[in-house]
XYZ file of C-alpha atoms in Angstrom:
611
model
C -154.024 96.571 -40.545
C -153.856 99.745 -42.374
C -156.420 100.539 -44.783
C -155.229 101.228 -48.296
C -155.235 104.845 -49.340
C -156.269 106.310 -52.592
C -154.024 107.512 -55.213
C -151.151 105.809 -56.700
C -148.221 104.288 -55.169
C -145.084 103.840 -56.995
C -146.627 105.396 -60.099
C -149.316 102.774 -60.453
C -153.034 103.488 -60.116
C -154.598 101.915 -57.197
C -157.213 99.370 -57.793
C -160.421 99.536 -56.014
C -160.677 95.772 -55.814
C -159.864 94.107 -52.602
C -156.319 92.606 -52.435
C -155.948 88.842 -52.539
C -155.651 87.125 -49.199
C -152.073 86.865 -47.957
C -150.615 83.350 -47.595
C -149.211 82.236 -44.380
C -145.586 81.200 -44.581
C -145.042 77.462 -44.322
C -142.767 76.603 -41.445
C -140.235 73.827 -41.979
C -140.222 71.093 -39.413
C -137.294 71.353 -36.889
C -134.143 69.503 -37.856
C -133.388 66.492 -35.649
C -130.145 66.732 -33.530
C -126.973 65.562 -35.268
C -125.802 62.240 -33.847
C -122.097 61.208 -33.417
C -120.527 59.190 -36.179
C -120.232 55.550 -34.890
C -117.515 54.681 -37.376
C -115.376 57.542 -36.254
C -115.872 56.622 -32.634
C -114.965 53.048 -33.388
C -111.824 54.108 -35.143
C -110.824 56.294 -32.202
C -111.443 53.462 -29.740
C -109.417 51.071 -31.806
C -106.589 53.602 -32.005
C -106.534 54.085 -28.253
C -106.630 50.339 -27.631
C -103.755 49.746 -30.042
C -101.789 52.515 -28.387
C -102.244 50.854 -25.013
C -101.142 47.480 -26.379
C -98.162 49.040 -28.123
C -97.096 50.703 -24.878
C -97.469 47.438 -22.985
C -95.542 45.591 -25.672
C -92.723 48.104 -25.616
C -92.564 47.865 -21.855
C -92.433 44.083 -22.007
C -89.614 44.240 -24.522
C -87.722 46.671 -22.328
C -88.198 44.472 -19.261
C -87.023 41.397 -21.128
C -84.007 43.027 -22.752
C -82.620 45.762 -20.519
C -82.985 44.819 -16.813
C -83.745 41.142 -17.435
C -80.479 39.838 -15.868
C -81.149 41.805 -12.703
C -84.659 40.366 -12.352
C -83.460 36.898 -13.241
C -80.587 37.034 -10.754
C -82.939 38.307 -8.101
C -85.029 35.222 -8.520
C -82.026 32.921 -8.846
C -80.751 33.977 -5.443
C -83.679 32.223 -3.896
C -83.451 28.961 -5.821
C -79.887 28.561 -7.209
C -77.421 26.607 -5.084
C -73.798 25.851 -5.893
C -70.946 23.694 -4.667
C -67.235 23.920 -5.429
C -65.601 21.004 -7.198
C -62.083 20.941 -5.683
C -59.211 20.652 -8.139
C -56.672 18.013 -7.036
C -53.331 19.559 -6.096
C -50.273 18.160 -7.818
C -47.736 15.956 -6.069
C -44.107 16.515 -5.099
C -41.861 13.569 -6.025
C -38.274 12.680 -5.245
C -35.804 11.987 -8.052
C -37.019 8.361 -8.382
C -40.734 9.208 -8.513
C -41.575 8.461 -4.875
C -44.250 10.829 -3.553
C -42.983 13.153 -0.832
C -46.287 15.045 -0.699
C -49.553 14.346 -2.494
C -53.300 14.900 -2.180
C -55.929 12.276 -1.393
C -59.703 12.478 -1.628
C -61.408 13.474 1.598
C -64.565 15.245 2.774
C -65.349 18.517 4.425
C -68.110 18.790 7.028
C -70.221 21.916 7.102
C -73.249 23.276 8.947
C -76.231 25.353 7.882
C -76.846 27.373 11.079
C -80.386 28.170 9.945
C -81.286 24.450 9.975
C -79.352 23.231 13.037
C -82.066 22.565 15.620
C -79.990 21.730 18.677
C -76.378 23.026 18.427
C -75.336 21.592 21.790
C -76.548 18.072 21.025
C -75.142 18.267 17.485
C -71.730 19.320 18.784
C -71.832 16.517 21.359
C -72.323 13.965 18.572
C -69.694 15.423 16.205
C -66.915 16.193 18.670
C -65.506 12.640 19.065
C -65.681 12.012 15.316
C -63.974 15.247 14.268
C -61.607 15.569 17.202
C -62.734 19.169 17.742
C -63.821 20.493 21.154
C -67.561 20.681 21.658
C -67.461 24.381 22.555
C -65.666 25.198 19.299
C -68.249 23.342 17.232
C -71.085 25.148 19.011
C -69.441 28.456 18.169
C -69.094 27.533 14.501
C -72.767 26.499 14.298
C -74.020 29.699 15.934
C -76.372 31.772 13.712
C -74.682 34.743 12.057
C -75.253 37.129 9.198
C -73.314 37.536 6.029
C -71.951 40.961 5.024
C -75.091 41.476 2.915
C -77.256 41.042 6.003
C -78.673 37.648 5.044
C -78.326 34.712 7.474
C -75.334 32.479 6.836
C -76.310 29.077 5.491
C -72.782 27.617 5.240
C -70.063 27.302 7.889
C -67.081 24.923 7.764
C -66.802 22.538 10.690
C -63.811 20.483 9.500
C -61.661 20.057 6.381
C -59.857 16.995 5.075
C -62.011 14.520 6.965
C -61.487 10.856 6.116
C -64.215 9.329 3.982
C -65.109 6.656 6.565
C -65.546 9.315 9.226
C -67.736 11.359 6.888
C -69.958 8.324 6.315
C -70.447 7.902 10.056
C -71.449 11.540 10.326
C -74.026 11.215 7.563
C -75.480 8.132 9.255
C -76.311 10.309 12.267
C -78.727 12.341 10.072
C -78.140 15.518 12.064
C -80.314 18.440 10.858
C -78.259 21.144 9.161
C -75.077 19.015 8.957
C -73.734 17.797 5.646
C -70.497 16.738 3.947
C -68.985 17.285 0.531
C -65.945 16.280 -1.486
C -62.636 17.703 -0.335
C -58.943 16.799 -0.456
C -56.266 16.356 2.156
C -52.519 16.863 1.766
C -50.521 13.862 2.874
C -46.791 13.809 3.585
C -45.914 10.109 3.904
C -42.501 10.776 5.409
C -43.755 13.095 8.148
C -40.622 15.154 8.800
C -38.735 13.781 5.769
C -37.552 16.852 3.842
C -40.278 18.811 5.636
C -38.154 21.974 5.802
C -37.887 21.828 2.014
C -41.408 20.718 1.120
C -43.341 23.084 3.385
C -47.094 22.763 3.791
C -50.496 23.970 2.580
C -53.463 25.723 4.187
C -57.112 24.746 4.406
C -57.775 25.869 0.846
C -54.851 23.802 -0.451
C -52.732 26.890 -1.068
C -48.976 26.651 -0.487
C -47.891 28.513 2.633
C -44.211 27.656 3.062
C -41.341 25.874 1.334
C -41.618 24.409 -2.145
C -45.391 24.201 -1.683
C -45.426 28.010 -1.628
C -42.660 28.607 -4.190
C -44.347 26.390 -6.804
C -47.951 27.015 -5.783
C -48.796 28.272 -9.279
C -47.705 24.901 -10.708
C -49.157 22.622 -8.035
C -52.469 24.354 -7.436
C -55.328 23.528 -9.785
C -58.413 25.574 -10.657
C -61.557 24.600 -8.760
C -64.703 23.796 -10.693
C -68.292 24.599 -9.752
C -71.713 23.013 -10.028
C -74.773 25.288 -10.036
C -78.268 23.831 -9.718
C -81.816 24.841 -8.823
C -83.255 23.744 -5.533
C -86.752 23.825 -4.115
C -87.816 26.158 -1.355
C -89.157 23.529 0.998
C -87.478 22.014 3.994
C -85.646 19.488 1.837
C -84.058 22.113 -0.411
C -83.506 19.306 -2.916
C -82.389 19.805 -6.540
C -85.246 20.391 -8.951
C -85.420 17.606 -11.558
C -84.943 19.088 -15.001
C -83.955 22.440 -13.508
C -80.823 24.369 -14.122
C -77.696 22.224 -13.718
C -74.465 23.767 -14.966
C -71.070 22.181 -14.240
C -67.638 23.777 -14.713
C -65.086 20.989 -14.485
C -62.109 21.347 -12.119
C -58.634 21.596 -13.646
C -56.062 19.500 -11.728
C -52.719 21.002 -10.741
C -49.330 19.955 -12.067
C -46.587 18.130 -10.158
C -42.881 18.698 -9.598
C -40.045 16.203 -9.372
C -37.168 17.120 -7.103
C -33.491 16.263 -7.245
C -33.764 14.906 -3.675
C -32.991 11.233 -3.109
C -35.457 9.978 -0.504
C -33.146 7.365 1.014
C -30.150 9.688 1.170
C -32.337 12.446 2.616
C -33.519 10.117 5.361
C -29.973 9.075 6.334
C -28.709 12.656 6.211
C -31.487 13.825 8.521
C -30.925 10.926 10.900
C -27.179 11.505 11.155
C -27.582 15.261 11.560
C -30.211 14.831 14.275
C -28.043 12.375 16.237
C -25.059 14.706 16.023
C -27.090 17.714 17.231
C -28.506 15.767 20.162
C -25.046 14.556 21.139
C -23.528 18.049 21.243
C -26.658 19.886 22.482
C -26.710 21.972 19.321
C -29.460 24.435 18.468
C -29.333 24.726 14.675
C -27.731 22.429 12.140
C -27.622 21.864 8.397
C -26.293 19.173 6.093
C -26.159 19.322 2.288
C -25.199 16.717 -0.321
C -24.468 17.993 -3.853
C -23.811 16.199 -7.125
C -20.813 18.253 -8.249
C -21.321 17.619 -11.963
C -24.944 18.757 -12.195
C -25.452 20.978 -9.148
C -28.383 18.797 -8.058
C -29.150 18.823 -4.343
C -29.365 15.150 -3.400
C -30.123 15.825 0.272
C -30.661 18.962 2.335
C -31.390 18.410 6.008
C -32.187 20.836 8.825
C -32.244 20.681 12.591
C -34.675 21.282 14.193
C -37.393 19.956 11.936
C -41.141 19.247 12.152
C -43.939 17.061 10.808
C -45.211 18.692 7.628
C -48.430 16.657 7.830
C -49.236 18.246 11.219
C -47.457 21.560 11.051
C -49.669 23.726 13.260
C -48.108 22.788 16.629
C -44.583 23.550 15.318
C -42.633 26.751 15.868
C -41.717 28.980 12.907
C -38.019 28.485 13.692
C -38.485 24.704 13.463
C -39.776 25.090 9.917
C -36.859 27.103 8.524
C -34.508 25.500 6.010
C -31.166 25.884 7.765
C -29.078 25.343 4.628
C -30.443 28.540 3.054
C -31.391 30.649 6.103
C -28.615 29.793 8.602
C -26.293 32.798 8.150
C -22.848 32.295 9.674
C -19.279 33.485 9.658
C -18.014 30.317 7.953
C -14.646 30.330 9.644
C -11.778 28.282 8.253
C -13.786 26.584 5.500
C -13.435 29.997 3.818
C -9.648 29.490 3.534
C -10.105 27.371 0.425
C -11.218 30.529 -1.420
C -7.973 32.307 -0.435
C -5.850 29.450 -1.761
C -7.903 29.068 -4.946
C -7.491 32.785 -5.724
C -3.767 32.743 -4.885
C -3.157 29.740 -7.158
C -5.176 31.239 -10.006
C -3.411 34.609 -9.743
C 0.025 32.980 -9.596
C 0.723 34.294 -6.111
C 1.616 30.783 -4.892
C 2.334 27.377 -6.358
C 1.578 23.975 -4.834
C 5.170 23.740 -3.546
C 5.308 27.293 -2.100
C 6.643 27.661 1.456
C 5.261 30.320 3.762
C 7.159 31.508 6.866
C 4.861 31.452 9.873
C 4.860 32.401 13.557
C 2.706 31.500 16.553
C 0.607 34.637 16.035
C 0.183 37.641 13.786
C -1.318 41.059 14.463
C -3.553 43.005 12.116
C -5.057 46.263 13.257
C -5.995 46.001 16.897
C -6.423 42.214 16.882
C -4.027 39.319 17.284
C -4.659 36.098 15.355
C -3.158 32.881 16.734
C -2.664 29.337 15.458
C -3.979 26.185 17.127
C -0.729 24.423 16.046
C 1.820 27.177 16.758
C 5.243 26.967 15.156
C 8.341 28.984 16.077
C 8.704 32.281 14.242
C 10.412 31.900 10.899
C 9.323 28.283 10.422
C 8.460 27.448 6.824
C 5.092 25.819 6.306
C 3.802 24.157 3.127
C 0.449 25.068 1.641
C -0.968 21.591 2.416
C 0.376 21.987 5.942
C -1.324 25.370 6.353
C -4.631 23.740 5.381
C -4.037 20.582 7.430
C -3.390 22.532 10.635
C -5.728 25.377 9.612
C -3.001 27.969 10.160
C -4.454 31.452 10.524
C -1.001 33.023 10.277
C -0.113 31.244 7.041
C -3.510 32.013 5.456
C -3.317 35.710 6.363
C 0.166 35.958 4.822
C -1.067 34.380 1.575
C -4.027 36.807 1.584
C -1.643 39.743 2.128
C 0.202 38.773 -1.044
C -3.084 38.350 -2.915
C -4.542 41.704 -1.865
C -7.974 42.591 -0.561
C -9.388 43.578 -3.958
C -8.521 40.247 -5.572
C -9.851 38.321 -2.596
C -13.117 40.228 -2.841
C -13.351 39.484 -6.568
C -12.905 35.740 -6.018
C -15.468 35.740 -3.232
C -17.870 37.147 -5.802
C -16.795 34.629 -8.457
C -17.624 31.843 -6.021
C -21.047 33.556 -5.670
C -20.841 34.581 -2.035
C -22.987 37.570 -1.160
C -25.848 36.474 -3.438
C -28.595 33.874 -3.125
C -27.958 30.665 -5.037
C -31.507 30.551 -6.390
C -31.862 26.922 -5.314
C -35.656 27.245 -5.505
C -36.713 27.937 -1.913
C -38.485 31.144 -0.903
C -36.741 33.413 1.573
C -33.205 32.249 0.820
C -30.607 34.459 2.529
C -28.015 36.130 0.328
C -25.328 36.677 2.949
C -22.993 39.654 2.743
C -19.419 40.400 1.736
C -17.311 43.166 3.187
C -16.270 45.478 0.309
C -12.564 46.421 0.305
C -13.318 50.079 0.974
C -15.011 49.075 4.242
C -12.102 47.044 5.563
C -10.593 48.102 8.869
C -7.110 47.209 10.043
C -8.293 43.963 11.613
C -10.203 42.986 8.462
C -6.874 42.027 6.843
C -6.745 39.233 9.381
C -10.421 38.356 9.923
C -11.718 38.200 6.342
C -9.171 35.653 4.973
C -9.933 33.200 7.797
C -13.687 33.439 7.263
C -14.799 36.108 9.709
C -16.546 39.354 8.737
C -18.031 37.194 5.944
C -21.733 36.270 6.018
C -22.649 33.069 4.142
C -25.048 30.133 4.260
C -24.110 26.423 4.368
C -25.443 25.963 0.834
C -23.309 28.807 -0.524
C -20.187 27.305 1.024
C -21.091 23.836 -0.239
C -21.321 25.276 -3.767
C -17.796 26.756 -3.361
C -16.343 23.321 -2.699
C -18.440 21.779 -5.456
C -16.788 24.221 -7.881
C -13.335 23.107 -6.704
C -14.395 19.464 -7.071
C -15.874 20.155 -10.521
C -12.619 21.301 -12.085
C -13.063 24.961 -11.161
C -16.545 25.427 -12.653
C -19.256 26.772 -10.368
C -22.673 25.172 -10.974
C -25.844 26.626 -9.488
C -27.369 24.312 -6.853
C -30.997 23.449 -7.573
C -33.794 21.347 -6.084
C -36.312 20.962 -8.938
C -35.591 18.539 -11.743
C -38.743 18.922 -13.851
C -42.410 19.839 -13.778
C -45.157 17.411 -14.773
C -48.377 18.689 -16.373
C -51.741 17.081 -15.504
C -51.634 15.255 -18.847
C -48.254 13.742 -17.972
C -46.113 16.001 -20.130
C -42.718 16.572 -18.512
C -40.823 19.844 -18.782
C -37.213 19.953 -17.544
C -36.341 22.775 -15.161
C -34.229 25.602 -16.593
C -30.567 24.693 -16.908
C -28.505 25.838 -13.908
C -26.161 28.783 -14.241
C -22.498 27.884 -14.637
C -19.239 29.786 -14.946
C -15.559 29.073 -14.557
C -13.834 30.372 -11.436
C -10.377 28.758 -11.571
C -8.606 26.520 -14.066
C -8.852 22.733 -13.990
C -5.148 22.522 -13.174
C -5.408 24.785 -10.151
C -8.615 23.091 -9.011
C -6.849 19.702 -9.104
C -3.873 21.131 -7.206
C -6.145 22.567 -4.515
C -8.057 19.282 -4.174
C -4.779 17.502 -3.546
C -3.743 20.041 -0.912
C -7.120 19.655 0.820
C -6.440 15.919 1.195
C -3.823 16.851 3.783
C -6.671 17.879 6.109
C -7.819 14.249 6.437
C -4.468 12.437 6.106
C -1.742 14.385 7.911
C -1.294 13.134 11.485
C -2.967 15.406 14.021
C -4.634 17.397 11.211
C -7.962 19.048 12.002
C -10.065 16.746 9.804
C -8.690 13.245 10.367
C -12.070 12.138 11.766
C -13.546 12.741 8.299
C -11.361 10.111 6.622
C -13.223 7.221 4.958
C -11.368 3.906 4.624
C -10.851 2.955 0.995
C -11.576 6.450 -0.365
C -9.507 9.577 -0.784
C -11.219 12.506 0.922
C -10.454 16.216 0.530
C -12.042 18.852 2.696
C -11.707 21.525 5.321
C -12.804 22.092 8.897
C -14.150 25.373 10.210
C -15.109 27.116 13.419
C -17.182 30.247 12.990
C -19.936 32.310 14.526
C -23.641 32.670 13.999
C -25.425 35.875 13.086
C -29.033 36.607 14.010
C -30.465 39.937 12.843
C -26.950 41.145 12.103
C -25.600 40.353 15.591
C -23.385 37.542 16.828
C -24.987 35.124 19.278
C -23.261 32.971 21.907
C -21.812 29.654 20.826
C -19.718 28.458 17.894
C -20.526 27.098 14.451
C -18.604 23.912 13.740
C -18.331 22.867 10.096
C -16.740 20.459 7.682
C -17.069 20.502 3.904
C -15.482 17.755 1.848
C -15.517 15.853 -1.425
C -14.964 12.225 -2.391
C -13.339 10.447 -4.074
C -10.764 13.261 -4.037
C -8.934 11.985 -7.135
C -12.220 11.909 -9.131
C -14.886 13.717 -7.090
C -18.554 12.809 -7.357
C -20.186 14.401 -4.319
C -19.717 17.234 -1.856
C -21.093 17.044 1.684
C -21.299 20.069 3.974
C -22.161 19.868 7.679
C -22.745 22.908 9.916
C -23.760 22.913 13.587
C -24.317 25.759 16.041
C -23.260 24.426 19.434
C -22.310 25.865 22.821
C -18.672 25.129 22.010
C -16.713 22.942 19.643
C -14.790 22.944 16.378
C -15.511 21.336 13.049
C -12.934 18.594 13.529
C -14.632 17.094 16.565
C -18.309 17.784 15.796
C -18.898 18.070 12.042
C -16.183 15.752 10.682
C -17.670 12.503 12.067
C -21.110 13.433 10.703
C -19.555 14.168 7.306
C -17.893 10.755 7.338
C -21.183 8.958 7.976
C -23.149 10.897 5.361
C -20.480 10.626 2.656
C -19.938 6.916 3.362
C -23.635 6.222 2.890
C -23.736 8.290 -0.338
C -20.773 6.401 -1.822
C -22.334 3.032 -0.982
C -25.804 4.122 -2.071
C -24.591 5.170 -5.516
C -22.129 2.260 -5.751
C -19.042 4.402 -6.182
C -16.043 2.048 -6.269
C -13.244 2.551 -3.738
C -10.338 4.743 -4.724
C -7.630 2.918 -6.638
C -4.839 5.296 -5.670
C -3.383 6.562 -2.419
C -3.055 10.205 -1.344
C 0.398 11.759 -1.505
C 2.639 12.038 1.520
C 2.517 15.613 2.721
C 5.263 17.510 4.458
C 3.975 20.187 6.804
C 7.260 21.900 7.665
C 9.573 21.670 4.662
C 13.141 22.829 5.019
């Protein structure tokens, strides 16, 4: 310490007394460390916890709302099984309600390749019951993968198995083999109208004929049953699990215009005729001239529609609508109808004829030649099927008018009878005629037509000159029984009633004049009008060897009810010898079957060579 000095300091006199003792400063105790606030920490912890729960909750909501179907479906793939509930296919009936084709309950047999323990032994047991070779069954039961890479658990072994057979299979208790409800298409008549009806495939879809054309009407909509199954070896449905059923919707039915009994007789007669003459293709058609309904439509060859697989495609064709021919002399009726309607000739017109006539580079001859300059009546020209007389009438008519009447009689276009794949034929336009066409076209050559088209021509003549569209379907029947008539057929007038009656009378000469071409078509007690023909067959636009014999006629001629057309491709032979007798048998049965009374009048006496 410094000692105090004398004097004054700061203007004050110094005191000589000793200064008071200096106090020591009092030190404050150290402050304790500041602790964290527990409430704040608690609030922060609660906030973080809530945030975590909120995030989890949002994620759960997202999982349940956005990709939930994907997760659910992923799980369902492992436990959801399903089976189809087949929809019964509708029936095809004849005009009287007799079933021509219908479905019956059956079973299908299937294998789960993942559960078949011994394929060889399993095939050995199933082969005699299913009628399928053992090696084929082994192949079907072989393990394989689906397109998604997963093992296949379902393979068809057989479809349409009878219920009794299916029961025997289940009694064997073969691992991996099971059966389920199915249906089988039955055709009670076998080959009866088979070329019209067609057939179905394994999935009951129409493949040919009316089965294919009206598949949208006949085919129902399959149902489905979905259910949950366990994952054990039994793979049994889970009680109380998912079980959703979509009911099957049955198909509708169709009723045809076909008469079953008449169809049977027509097929029988046609088949016998074709066997007798060693023919390759034949067709026979019966039409109701007033309505255009097809009462019978037979083909040769034919097949069993219930077992169609062994048959050839050509056996399954409907000859009446696919058999394209040069009709030959049955076409002459069109020439005479047009000439009468245009006033070129009258029923009593005489035409000078000769043994032959030349047009272009071709000579056309008559089978009943007459000296040059001989007058021939129109009925005589038809009775003896004179090419010379017909060509002279066509010359007077003109090619343009002949072409127009061919079109009016609906040649060159499909009739629309109701069958798929119907041929339309072809007409030769006037500007494409060559010199020889003036001779060939009038007598039915250089003209492509089907038997049904030509039958419709004669039906128009029989029906007072009105063409009516041929048709096979009468009505459709809904699953609930409601009936809907088929659309009305197209109709139009071609020639007048007077000229149609005159032509019908002239056509009677074909079956009544001695030595006429169609005398073998005459039916005792009935007046018959018609025409014979000898033409050619076309395949892919080319003529093939052989001749097409034909006869088309109507009865009773004085008040026609039906038209019958018969066509046959044979090595050689005309319509008078081959087709006329078959026409007689078919028409005779039709008249008896429908109880048409015998004709009360006699045909006129025709003069072939008037003076």
